[in-house]
């Protein structure tokens, strides 16, 4: 299972310039170029590098040749992988200099060669450490390592084993991870540590974090900027959890006209927080609108007005009378402490305009006292948002799946955000590259309604080209927000993506598409080979609710991954839920990006059951392919799994990844490598 080893470079500085996701991508590109000597001629590099996205719009081929020549690369020589990486670093440095945009947000996120990428905010680190110390201090396992000293690198050292990050995810969104699946020994081997990080990253995606460009090896190495960035997202999700109409219907007080309710529903939590703050500031008589979480809050005046209107009993004229911004910020924090808001930031953080810390502080204030009426006449509108449970779960699944694809848009409210058609076009272009005619599409913000219809009509047209079932579905249905039809379309889109990924792992497809029946046949065959008798008749087979079949399937594709001592018989609802939560965490621990909930397994939601099975199939086929491409010496030793109790089958014989009787499983000579980081089933 060498996939967990990461790409290791002997030069530590050189390795530090790349994330593991980038190293894996560059490694595959290097392998495609290398000759019999395991090297690449320098003279071939220019023609290759000019085709890469970071350089294609910046340089011409002869310019790259000149840069490499001036940097000491002899065109008559050959380079190994590390030499290849050095040419990449050199060229990226030149590209950054040429653009003159080292401090742009894009540069910060994408330029792997700049020192800026490795910079961390010490104030943010200190705040997050205080948050972790507070919320995990009573955790049975973590309390032995807490409190963390914010003045040291203890946070990053503790994050190396993955347990801290998994625990933090469960604080943010309770029960996301079945803690029985976390490896919590005092000393973990490399396999167990990487399992924890794989579980962490897939679970982070499942709660809405963006983890593109982060690999498990990055977390194992405790790379500060990546660890801190992930922790920041997790904590933000926790603090902004109540910033939606479903959990806080009193937010409807923020709109005066019912026509504005739809706009309110589509706001991101941060935007909703700003709207809430300005609503209360208006009541307090504050004249200036707050438009951001940085410069508009630096002088502390807005905070002073906000707290005076929310908790006047703790207010003091001295706050607004203070001439020194630091003094005023300190008085603001003292006021907030009296409202039971924990002090995670300093007066200097407010004065310096730390956006992340201001968001966290405002979210705390909102949580403690939001100042909204509980008897507002509009609250009855919230009843209109009460969808059936299955629809809500499907909305959540599709929203998180879309956000995991790495498109430029971020979906906060699925039914609102797809109404202009743009997000759907981005998703279609992702799952079927080149299919969208962008010249006929209009990018938001879109003021003219007919432009939204045009976008949605193209979505329908592309759906028909992909052979979706679109009876009685028109572009205007998306514009009007028809929930059932939107979910029906997205299910077909997700299923298409899933089947395409599986098809890409086949070697002798001969144009044959993978079907639902192929996935069903694969799963039953996998379990049967191990000597077990459990089978599923269809993806709506009620016997699946116990979870036993999927645990046997997981054990079949990776024998060590299921601890059968933790498995119940799956008879009562409580036992079924225990098994279902364990299945989801074990699947994520393997490397599957899935977004279903335990209830989807318990109730045998046909769509989600198909997604789960296909995800396991994809992982299994991918490992078959990876192992055929790896030398035997690169496969890491793994510990044995626990034996399966008798109630789960007749035999627990080990089965490898051979699945020779199904043509769809013949992947040994497939040359198309698809990374786990590129899929979000």
PDB file of C-alpha atoms in Angstrom, residues 422 425 436-443 451 454-455 458:
ATOM      1  CA  UNK A 422     -23.727  29.090 -13.608  1.00  0.00           C
ATOM      2  CA  UNK A 425     -22.387  24.762 -15.941  1.00  0.00           C
ATOM      3  CA  UNK A 436     -19.857  23.893 -21.994  1.00  0.00           C
ATOM      4  CA  UNK A 437     -20.020  26.710 -24.527  1.00  0.00           C
ATOM      5  CA  UNK A 438     -18.840  29.525 -22.256  1.00  0.00           C
ATOM      6  CA  UNK A 439     -19.426  32.129 -24.962  1.00  0.00           C
ATOM      7  CA  UNK A 440     -23.143  31.487 -24.552  1.00  0.00           C
ATOM      8  CA  UNK A 441     -23.035  31.618 -20.737  1.00  0.00           C
ATOM      9  CA  UNK A 442     -23.423  34.612 -18.418  1.00  0.00           C
ATOM     10  CA  UNK A 443     -21.378  34.811 -15.232  1.00  0.00           C
ATOM     11  CA  UNK A 451     -29.795  35.410 -18.941  1.00  0.00           C
ATOM     12  CA  UNK A 454     -30.235  30.958 -21.069  1.00  0.00           C
ATOM     13  CA  UNK A 455     -27.685  29.434 -18.690  1.00  0.00           C
ATOM     14  CA  UNK A 458     -27.722  25.173 -21.837  1.00  0.00           C
TER      15      UNK A 458
END
